[in-house]
């Protein structure tokens, strides 16, 4: 290795705040990559363990940190990658954080009874995926991009339906929405910066192999400090 | 009124101004690249910023036209701002230079533009410098392009850049040898293009692909190593086509060894490049300080055919702005060419200007004080007049060592100077002090 490629020794990994965060931390601990108490990262956003630096960022920002090379690798839901136009390597399905992107409509609505209104107005936080879905089923839908509480939109007449992520279906049921169709299935993924894969290939390959071992082995993942 | 409500006087998103030391460095890096290309016998050519859309599309492919700034000519034909410059060089060669003596060695530098959404950190205008070796089909030409790129980066202040060498035919030859049905093959190829190993696994799962090919495709991000990699990969494969590719890379490795650069070279059989455009060895240049390649290149034997001249070609492009980013990351500063401020007493303009001319001819950057100043205290003090401030009030003369380089012609006509850590009188001594640290 040349001098220039040895400039930064530590591997930086971006972790998504929110639903996937604790499991991502325990996966890294189980794989022997880094042991970090998630509660500590909650407060400090950045933690160092040995040769590994972990940062906690918003899920949608994980691909940004990785594409720009601020982090070598990241853990992020496939649902975020669907929406992102960032260019990274996607190396591994980490097989946790499972959820589905679905089209859902109010109980008793025409859509729930199989009649698709034309035009169909759908509220979503996932406009890129929703557009792909509607294109694939040949429906000319009008998309309304929202940033949260999408389930509310049909109740107040903003939209006929929602395209949203669901894990258990509880939020849909609580808002009297029924699933019409599934647009995609998502799990957490390991993504890697294109240059890091080349300039830190040994460290990146070790990281991917260690995570693959835990995922394939289904080893028990106890959150640190639990 | 809040500044957020004021008129926007900003630039268009994704475009940068270059000022101060960063601007100087960008120019110096561009010059270092072009000077290196010239030293290897590459002749500089300049091509337009605007090309017919169909010319540009011949290079980047129809699918990526949406990435270009496009507009209409007076007669209704479509034009584009160039998104890369190799296609312009190919057009020139096929037109004006086809009667010339091949192989042709040509170099260029200039901005390229991308009409992508200006997401944070992504530039829409970038300076590129590159060279093309046209009319030679041998691996010697590919090796020369790799070597000239390495030399150019070194001249630009980036020694020890990692060079990844791949081959545009390797992954396609694996896909062919794997005997996949058309549907699976298209899915695997698409997944590879997206650098999505998870999707490659899904597409290969349960397919009839040969075990050895499957294993190599699944390992595509890690098919990296030195010359031994070729034997390890080859041992698993039976089809002649992948073996032809591996043998070519072996010969290329030996040629790179003759250039003395193999310690920086990694073979990367899984390199994801535009396999429709490239037709032979490909390469990418990386610095550990940056998340993007500093440059890339490869053999593109089909491009000139689009302009009616069948000729093999290979070349490299260096991303000047990314190189500047990498230099800034590794050194923490943009550097500044030392500047000598030269003042003079009233009536001594002629002596001061003559001294400035001599110094500039010797490679010392000299800024003349435009207003004469009366003699002050001692010789040292006289040479250290406070740096003038610009009308805006900010001192542009700051920078490492900037204030410690000054000279002045006093009322007796004597040149008194201070060139840190030396000081003295007379032009010859000043020239010697400047030469002592390389002049600049």
XYZ file of C-alpha atoms in Angstrom:
666
model
C 0.000 0.000 0.000
C 1.275 3.471 -0.777
C 1.576 6.258 1.735
C -1.457 8.062 0.398
C -3.777 5.100 0.854
C -2.783 4.755 4.506
C -3.957 8.251 5.431
C -6.971 7.274 7.547
C -6.849 3.952 9.361
C -10.239 3.801 10.985
C -13.353 2.601 9.228
C -16.321 4.960 9.546
C -19.796 3.454 9.566
C -23.035 5.459 9.392
C -25.958 4.067 11.365
C -29.594 5.102 10.923
C -31.276 6.762 13.881
C -34.707 5.377 14.646
C -36.255 1.947 14.213
C -33.142 0.150 12.916
C -30.669 1.776 15.260
C -30.477 -0.585 18.256
C -30.479 -3.692 16.088
C -27.725 -2.246 13.913
C -25.614 -1.628 17.025
C -26.154 -5.135 18.345
C -25.402 -6.640 14.928
C -22.063 -4.818 14.824
C -21.325 -6.010 18.379
C -22.252 -9.615 17.561
C -20.012 -9.482 14.500
C -17.132 -8.244 16.649
C -16.869 -5.040 14.591
C -17.558 -2.508 17.337
C -19.151 -2.560 20.734
C -20.993 0.664 21.358
C -23.771 1.301 23.827
C -26.626 2.647 21.681
C -27.660 4.960 24.508
C -24.243 6.609 24.334
C -24.544 7.169 20.569
C -27.973 8.629 21.252
C -26.343 11.509 23.042
C -23.058 11.903 21.216
C -23.819 11.054 17.548
C -20.247 9.766 17.152
C -18.452 6.964 18.982
C -15.100 5.269 18.491
C -14.321 1.656 19.328
C -10.867 0.503 18.344
C -10.453 0.894 14.585
C -14.112 1.680 13.987
C -15.954 4.985 14.209
C -19.733 4.919 14.327
C -21.926 7.907 13.579
C -25.690 8.168 14.045
C -27.518 10.114 11.335
C -31.041 10.334 9.928
C -31.808 7.232 7.843
C -32.226 9.248 4.635
C -28.811 10.813 5.237
C -26.953 7.477 5.459
C -26.526 7.154 1.653
C -25.378 10.797 1.500
C -22.618 10.244 4.068
C -21.538 7.082 2.277
C -21.667 8.364 -1.317
C -19.676 11.475 -0.428
C -17.040 9.376 1.332
C -17.574 10.928 4.777
C -18.313 7.363 5.886
C -16.895 4.208 4.316
C -19.971 2.123 4.979
C -23.509 2.462 6.241
C -26.458 0.443 7.453
C -29.775 1.572 6.030
C -33.179 0.220 5.051
C -33.733 -0.733 1.421
C -36.776 1.590 1.529
C -34.376 4.516 1.913
C -32.246 3.262 -0.996
C -35.326 3.070 -3.231
C -35.786 6.805 -2.780
C -32.125 7.743 -2.939
C -30.271 8.499 -6.164
C -26.960 8.162 -4.362
C -24.364 5.896 -5.905
C -22.972 3.268 -3.500
C -22.208 -0.449 -3.455
C -24.934 -2.511 -1.797
C -23.066 -5.487 -0.373
C -25.326 -7.363 1.998
C -28.918 -7.981 3.036
C -28.687 -7.766 6.833
C -32.035 -9.487 7.223
C -33.508 -7.316 9.974
C -35.797 -4.315 10.077
C -38.202 -6.015 7.699
C -41.094 -3.919 6.415
C -43.243 -3.594 3.331
C -44.213 -0.664 1.141
C -47.951 -0.936 0.477
C -50.787 0.915 -1.176
C -53.546 1.321 1.419
C -56.984 2.965 1.306
C -59.794 3.678 3.817
C -62.074 0.805 4.723
C -65.187 0.921 2.559
C -63.654 3.242 -0.044
C -64.056 2.418 -3.784
C -60.372 1.424 -3.898
C -60.880 -1.006 -0.992
C -63.626 -2.603 -3.057
C -61.407 -2.997 -6.107
C -62.472 0.096 -8.070
C -59.452 2.318 -8.731
C -60.525 5.964 -9.013
C -59.200 7.887 -12.021
C -57.292 9.981 -11.297
C -56.065 8.420 -8.103
C -54.515 10.718 -5.554
C -52.037 9.070 -3.189
C -50.159 10.622 -0.279
C -46.675 9.252 0.419
C -43.292 9.842 1.950
C -41.886 7.629 -0.833
C -42.596 9.416 -4.146
C -39.890 7.640 -6.187
C -40.992 4.148 -5.146
C -44.675 5.090 -5.411
C -44.136 6.402 -8.941
C -42.360 3.151 -9.925
C -45.151 1.102 -8.393
C -47.958 2.983 -10.153
C -46.030 2.845 -13.447
C -45.609 -0.926 -13.064
C -49.359 -1.452 -12.593
C -50.235 1.100 -15.282
C -52.098 3.561 -13.082
C -51.788 7.301 -13.649
C -51.634 8.437 -10.047
C -51.225 11.920 -8.671
C -48.685 11.828 -5.852
C -48.707 14.142 -2.859
C -45.370 14.128 -1.088
C -45.713 14.468 2.686
C -43.089 14.292 5.411
C -45.066 12.421 8.077
C -48.447 11.219 9.377
C -49.357 10.073 5.895
C -52.235 7.959 7.288
C -54.135 11.155 8.048
C -54.376 12.230 4.396
C -57.345 10.040 3.338
C -59.265 10.818 6.548
C -59.341 14.543 5.781
C -59.801 14.206 2.023
C -56.278 15.160 0.981
C -55.816 11.868 -0.872
C -57.700 8.715 -1.892
C -54.973 6.404 -0.653
C -51.511 6.227 0.865
C -48.320 4.505 -0.214
C -46.497 3.850 3.006
C -44.216 1.528 4.942
C -45.788 -0.987 7.289
C -44.142 -3.581 9.512
C -47.028 -5.055 11.501
C -50.028 -3.311 9.926
C -51.019 -1.857 13.320
C -50.808 1.793 12.220
C -52.863 1.079 9.097
C -55.566 -0.670 11.164
C -55.605 2.079 13.778
C -56.349 4.573 10.991
C -58.967 2.333 9.356
C -56.842 1.718 6.270
C -56.725 -1.586 4.425
C -53.896 -2.851 2.267
C -54.693 -2.847 -1.457
C -51.373 -3.988 -2.924
C -47.746 -4.560 -1.994
C -45.182 -2.416 -3.789
C -42.029 -3.855 -2.251
C -40.294 -5.553 0.662
C -37.473 -3.910 2.538
C -34.779 -5.030 4.978
C -31.642 -3.368 6.296
C -28.661 -3.330 3.931
C -24.921 -2.782 4.177
C -23.803 -0.097 1.718
C -20.213 0.899 0.949
C -18.549 3.892 -0.689
C -17.163 3.106 -4.150
C -13.669 4.351 -3.342
C -13.551 2.804 0.150
C -14.248 -0.574 -1.417
C -11.035 -0.106 -3.414
C -8.769 1.819 -1.033
C -9.823 0.072 2.190
C -10.802 -3.202 0.594
C -9.342 -5.426 3.324
C -11.229 -3.654 6.121
C -14.448 -3.410 4.103
C -14.266 -7.078 3.103
C -13.703 -8.089 6.753
C -16.694 -5.991 7.798
C -18.941 -7.574 5.176
C -17.735 -11.103 5.996
C -18.227 -10.609 9.746
C -21.745 -9.286 9.249
C -22.560 -12.030 6.759
C -21.427 -14.610 9.318
C -23.790 -13.266 11.969
C -26.704 -12.908 9.549
C -26.251 -16.407 8.121
C -25.716 -17.950 11.549
C -28.717 -16.201 13.033
C -26.668 -15.663 16.182
C -28.521 -14.185 19.136
C -28.165 -10.425 19.111
C -28.438 -8.985 22.590
C -28.442 -5.202 22.677
C -25.515 -3.907 24.700
C -26.477 -2.683 28.121
C -29.877 -4.336 27.931
C -35.751 42.190 6.794
C -34.340 38.713 7.308
C -31.481 37.724 5.033
C -33.627 34.740 4.071
C -36.167 37.099 2.502
C -33.602 39.168 0.632
C -32.945 38.851 -3.094
C -30.930 35.764 -4.009
C -27.645 36.791 -5.510
C -26.218 33.300 -5.382
C -24.908 31.068 -8.090
C -26.960 28.346 -9.702
C -26.963 25.244 -7.502
C -24.113 22.824 -8.049
C -21.780 25.468 -9.526
C -18.733 26.859 -7.735
C -16.630 29.971 -7.796
C -12.941 29.386 -7.342
C -11.119 32.196 -5.552
C -7.917 32.725 -3.619
C -5.403 29.895 -3.153
C -7.954 27.268 -4.245
C -8.310 28.950 -7.644
C -4.548 29.131 -8.038
C -4.163 25.495 -7.071
C -6.835 24.417 -9.553
C -4.977 26.191 -12.352
C -1.632 24.760 -11.257
C -3.007 21.216 -11.107
C -4.533 21.596 -14.586
C -1.227 22.927 -15.911
C 0.747 20.119 -14.244
C -1.487 17.551 -15.951
C -1.214 19.203 -19.374
C 2.550 19.676 -19.000
C 2.930 15.972 -18.182
C 0.839 14.956 -21.185
C 3.004 17.242 -23.360
C 6.178 15.709 -21.930
C 4.928 12.279 -23.045
C 4.297 13.575 -26.567
C 0.593 14.356 -26.331
C -0.437 17.342 -28.440
C -2.909 19.741 -26.850
C -6.163 20.408 -28.674
C -9.117 22.589 -27.703
C -12.675 21.610 -28.533
C -15.954 23.498 -28.039
C -18.108 23.538 -24.927
C -21.137 22.937 -27.157
C -21.637 19.927 -29.416
C -24.606 18.588 -31.363
C -26.634 16.371 -29.043
C -26.155 13.370 -31.325
C -22.367 13.781 -31.155
C -22.407 13.817 -27.363
C -24.843 10.902 -27.262
C -22.450 8.832 -29.392
C -20.097 8.939 -26.427
C -22.232 8.610 -23.341
C -25.052 6.609 -24.877
C -28.620 7.649 -25.470
C -29.779 6.634 -22.005
C -27.826 9.311 -20.207
C -28.855 12.303 -22.321
C -31.054 13.466 -19.458
C -27.833 14.254 -17.548
C -26.876 16.898 -20.107
C -27.756 20.566 -20.401
C -29.604 20.590 -23.716
C -30.916 23.447 -25.802
C -31.988 24.277 -29.328
C -29.963 25.825 -32.123
C -31.477 28.488 -34.396
C -32.442 25.885 -37.005
C -34.188 23.711 -34.437
C -31.438 21.108 -34.089
C -30.529 20.027 -30.577
C -27.292 21.014 -28.910
C -25.740 20.039 -25.589
C -23.051 21.296 -23.258
C -20.387 18.595 -23.217
C -20.537 16.095 -20.348
C -17.115 14.675 -21.231
C -14.563 15.528 -23.894
C -13.329 12.248 -25.339
C -16.170 12.219 -27.838
C -15.137 15.669 -29.076
C -11.560 14.456 -29.536
C -12.878 11.426 -31.449
C -14.932 13.717 -33.682
C -11.877 15.867 -34.443
C -9.727 12.832 -35.203
C -12.308 11.234 -37.485
C -12.767 14.554 -39.282
C -9.685 16.726 -39.494
C -6.896 14.423 -38.362
C -7.702 11.136 -40.088
C -4.951 11.721 -42.636
C -2.380 12.201 -39.863
C 0.293 9.848 -38.680
C -1.054 7.240 -36.294
C -0.852 6.602 -33.450
C -2.083 10.049 -32.526
C -1.454 11.375 -29.036
C -3.824 14.182 -28.053
C -4.573 15.978 -24.792
C -7.252 18.412 -23.668
C -8.540 20.279 -20.640
C -11.783 22.080 -20.023
C -15.026 22.176 -18.113
C -17.745 19.559 -18.487
C -21.314 20.018 -17.314
C -24.010 17.761 -15.883
C -27.661 18.688 -15.574
C -28.220 16.623 -12.447
C -30.235 17.784 -9.466
C -27.810 19.836 -7.378
C -27.765 17.536 -4.378
C -25.440 18.716 -1.664
C -21.800 18.253 -2.538
C -22.317 17.171 -6.133
C -20.827 19.484 -8.702
C -22.607 20.196 -11.968
C -19.536 21.735 -13.571
C -16.175 20.037 -13.339
C -12.747 20.670 -14.806
C -11.349 17.669 -16.638
C -7.957 17.117 -18.219
C -7.226 14.041 -20.232
C -5.276 12.399 -23.009
C -6.161 9.995 -25.780
C -3.904 7.552 -27.647
C -5.585 6.799 -30.941
C -4.659 4.274 -33.615
C -2.797 1.646 -31.589
C -4.549 -1.574 -30.574
C -1.732 -3.014 -28.457
C -1.529 -3.289 -24.686
C 1.546 -1.043 -24.842
C -0.878 1.825 -25.503
C -3.051 0.886 -22.510
C 0.018 0.655 -20.279
C 1.220 4.049 -21.483
C -2.114 5.652 -20.608
C -1.983 4.238 -17.085
C 1.609 5.391 -16.685
C 1.015 8.885 -18.036
C -1.959 9.266 -15.679
C 0.179 8.206 -12.720
C 2.918 10.624 -13.793
C 0.441 13.465 -14.245
C -1.052 12.949 -10.781
C 2.417 12.871 -9.291
C 3.275 16.134 -11.052
C 0.038 17.589 -9.679
C 1.133 16.800 -6.133
C -0.638 13.447 -5.742
C 2.035 10.750 -5.624
C 1.167 7.189 -4.676
C -2.356 7.248 -6.041
C -3.895 3.774 -6.174
C -4.454 2.486 -9.712
C -7.156 -0.132 -10.220
C -6.940 -1.999 -13.517
C -9.844 -4.046 -14.818
C -11.127 -5.278 -18.163
C -14.426 -4.424 -19.814
C -14.762 -7.951 -21.221
C -14.290 -9.909 -17.994
C -17.734 -9.645 -16.377
C -19.523 -10.039 -19.754
C -17.375 -13.114 -20.474
C -18.370 -14.585 -17.093
C -22.016 -13.894 -17.831
C -21.670 -15.648 -21.190
C -19.767 -18.592 -19.685
C -22.340 -18.952 -16.897
C -24.923 -20.117 -19.496
C -27.762 -18.156 -17.955
C -31.070 -17.804 -19.709
C -31.638 -14.394 -21.273
C -33.881 -13.152 -18.455
C -31.527 -14.068 -15.592
C -28.585 -12.732 -17.527
C -30.257 -9.353 -17.986
C -31.185 -9.261 -14.278
C -27.629 -10.112 -13.167
C -26.138 -7.549 -15.558
C -28.520 -4.842 -14.302
C -27.736 -5.689 -10.672
C -24.001 -5.512 -11.406
C -24.430 -2.128 -13.080
C -26.183 -0.892 -9.933
C -23.358 -2.340 -7.809
C -26.056 -4.205 -5.937
C -24.632 -7.506 -4.697
C -27.884 -8.363 -2.917
C -29.733 -8.217 -6.239
C -26.958 -10.239 -7.952
C -27.468 -12.948 -5.316
C -31.226 -12.890 -5.825
C -30.879 -13.120 -9.605
C -28.382 -16.009 -9.416
C -30.296 -17.905 -6.739
C -31.744 -21.056 -8.230
C -30.418 -20.201 -11.716
C -28.585 -22.781 -13.783
C -25.329 -20.810 -13.783
C -22.066 -22.761 -13.679
C -20.687 -23.031 -10.146
C -17.313 -21.394 -10.863
C -18.832 -18.464 -12.762
C -21.495 -18.057 -10.072
C -18.879 -17.930 -7.351
C -16.872 -15.276 -9.204
C -19.952 -13.169 -9.965
C -20.995 -13.308 -6.302
C -17.524 -12.185 -5.285
C -17.440 -9.310 -7.813
C -16.735 -6.514 -5.299
C -13.729 -8.425 -3.916
C -12.061 -9.782 -7.071
C -9.007 -7.691 -6.344
C -5.333 -8.393 -6.017
C -1.987 -8.455 -7.789
C -0.860 -10.709 -10.659
C -1.597 -13.887 -8.648
C -5.290 -13.010 -8.787
C -5.308 -13.873 -12.499
C -4.144 -17.432 -11.848
C -6.585 -17.909 -8.980
C -9.507 -16.703 -11.096
C -8.353 -18.626 -14.168
C -7.993 -21.917 -12.265
C -11.758 -22.025 -11.801
C -12.771 -21.238 -15.376
C -12.929 -23.438 -18.460
C -14.281 -21.148 -21.205
C -11.668 -19.617 -23.540
C -13.035 -16.040 -23.457
C -12.421 -15.291 -19.750
C -8.990 -16.892 -20.153
C -8.212 -14.552 -23.068
C -9.133 -11.581 -20.855
C -7.014 -12.829 -17.938
C -4.049 -13.405 -20.269
C -4.388 -9.850 -21.592
C -4.369 -8.478 -18.081
C -1.284 -10.560 -17.312
C 0.576 -9.045 -20.258
C -0.646 -5.573 -19.255
C 0.638 -6.152 -15.710
C 4.092 -7.002 -17.114
C 4.107 -3.827 -19.204
C 3.122 -1.785 -16.135
C 5.981 -3.465 -14.287
C 8.299 -2.188 -17.023
C 6.927 1.299 -16.326
C 7.817 0.684 -12.671
C 4.368 1.382 -11.246
C 2.983 -2.035 -10.281
C 3.384 -1.323 -6.567
C 0.502 1.120 -6.957
C -1.571 -1.141 -9.216
C -4.389 -3.435 -8.108
C -6.137 -5.699 -10.561
C -9.886 -5.377 -10.127
C -11.750 -8.018 -12.126
C -15.120 -6.909 -10.743
C -14.757 -3.268 -11.753
C -18.166 -1.897 -12.683
C -17.745 0.261 -15.776
C -19.776 1.018 -18.871
C -19.286 -2.323 -20.586
C -20.923 -1.095 -23.806
C -18.497 1.810 -24.220
C -15.234 0.216 -23.091
C -13.745 -2.616 -25.154
C -10.588 -3.644 -23.295
C -8.532 -2.756 -20.217
C -10.090 -0.112 -17.976
C -8.648 1.730 -15.033
C -9.608 3.971 -12.147
C -7.427 6.111 -9.895
C -8.123 6.486 -6.179
C -6.785 8.468 -3.253
C -7.476 7.331 0.301
C -8.559 10.886 1.070
C -11.529 10.988 -1.255
C -14.734 8.998 -1.763
C -14.659 9.372 -5.549
C -12.143 8.290 -8.216
C -9.620 10.990 -9.167
C -9.617 9.770 -12.723
C -10.520 6.897 -14.963
C -9.970 5.571 -18.434
C -9.801 2.610 -20.688
C -9.888 1.247 -24.203
C -12.781 2.318 -26.402
C -12.213 0.808 -29.838
C -15.774 1.371 -31.082
C -16.219 5.110 -30.497
C -14.397 6.420 -33.572
C -16.507 4.107 -35.719
C -19.499 6.265 -34.762
C -17.765 9.069 -36.699
C -16.868 6.887 -39.665
C -13.254 6.080 -38.818
C -12.496 2.558 -37.620
C -9.584 3.071 -35.244
C -8.631 1.593 -31.873
C -8.199 4.051 -29.028
C -7.492 4.292 -25.350
C -7.318 7.232 -22.984
C -7.591 8.636 -19.510
C -9.443 11.540 -17.931
C -8.389 13.212 -14.687
C -10.940 15.051 -12.537
C -9.094 18.234 -11.641
C -11.583 19.443 -9.028
C -11.574 16.132 -7.182
C -7.768 16.147 -7.266
C -7.890 19.603 -5.652
C -10.283 18.212 -3.012
C -7.873 15.360 -2.294
C -4.906 17.757 -2.053
C -6.832 19.945 0.373
C -7.774 16.922 2.509
C -4.245 15.553 2.645
C -2.428 18.839 3.322
C -5.154 20.773 5.142
C -4.434 23.883 3.115
C -4.470 25.043 -0.442
C -0.926 26.313 -0.410
C -0.057 29.719 -1.662
C 2.659 30.728 -4.001
C 4.906 33.055 -1.978
C 4.598 36.647 -3.074
C 7.190 39.396 -2.698
C 5.786 42.864 -2.063
C 8.060 45.477 -3.585
C 7.778 49.108 -2.510
C 9.801 52.173 -3.369
C 10.589 55.682 -2.170
C 9.241 58.675 -4.138
C 11.055 59.019 -7.467
C 12.447 55.463 -7.432
C 9.763 53.803 -9.598
C 12.209 53.043 -12.390
C 14.636 51.112 -10.136
C 11.808 49.279 -8.402
C 10.128 48.255 -11.668
C 13.433 47.095 -13.134
C 14.097 44.978 -10.039
C 10.568 43.546 -10.281
C 11.171 42.573 -13.906
C 14.424 40.764 -13.014
C 12.766 38.945 -10.124
C 9.781 37.862 -12.233
C 12.113 36.595 -14.946
C 13.755 34.476 -12.236
C 10.389 32.978 -11.279
C 9.646 35.083 -8.194
C 6.083 36.412 -7.991
C 6.290 40.164 -7.318
C 3.493 42.596 -6.511
C 4.494 46.244 -6.802
C 3.249 48.710 -4.201
C 1.529 51.272 -6.395
C 2.045 54.226 -4.057
C 5.558 55.431 -3.101
C 6.292 55.579 0.636
C 8.881 57.885 2.254
C 11.827 56.192 3.958
C 11.024 55.013 7.458
C 13.363 53.912 10.251
C 16.121 51.323 9.866
C 16.744 49.042 6.900
C 14.713 46.157 8.371
C 11.800 48.372 9.269
C 11.802 49.998 5.856
C 11.387 46.624 4.210
C 8.461 45.788 6.414
C 5.828 48.317 5.576
C 2.437 47.067 6.820
C 0.592 45.157 4.081
C -2.050 47.312 2.431
C -5.670 46.378 2.948
C -8.113 45.995 0.113
C -11.059 48.398 -0.265
C -13.297 45.832 1.387
C -11.119 45.963 4.463
C -9.972 42.330 4.360
C -6.275 41.806 3.924
C -5.709 39.607 0.873
C -2.014 39.390 1.605
C -2.434 36.866 4.401
C -0.985 33.428 4.015
C 1.988 31.525 5.333
C 5.061 33.661 5.003
C 3.325 36.353 2.982
C 4.268 39.193 5.330
C 7.851 38.040 5.723
C 8.675 38.612 2.055
C 9.077 42.240 1.208
C 11.539 44.574 -0.449
C 11.865 48.280 -0.976
C 13.971 50.630 -3.045
C 14.845 53.486 -0.661
C 15.482 57.117 -1.529
C 19.183 56.398 -2.246
C 18.188 53.766 -4.828
C 19.274 50.840 -2.602
C 17.166 47.680 -2.683
C 16.584 46.490 0.882
C 14.859 43.147 1.270
C 13.635 40.561 3.726
C 13.106 36.990 2.540
C 12.405 34.975 5.627
C 14.670 34.166 7.440
C 17.242 36.186 5.467
C 17.511 39.891 4.884
C 19.965 42.155 3.144
C 20.513 44.718 0.439
C 20.984 44.368 -3.304
C 19.187 42.415 -6.013
C 21.700 39.571 -6.379
C 21.366 38.600 -2.722
C 17.585 38.616 -2.997
C 17.689 36.416 -6.100
C 19.996 34.015 -4.271
C 17.677 33.874 -1.259
C 14.712 33.180 -3.529
C 16.621 30.519 -5.461
C 17.607 28.960 -2.126
C 14.059 27.776 -1.596
C 13.372 26.908 -5.183
C 12.372 30.389 -6.302
C 8.674 30.012 -5.566
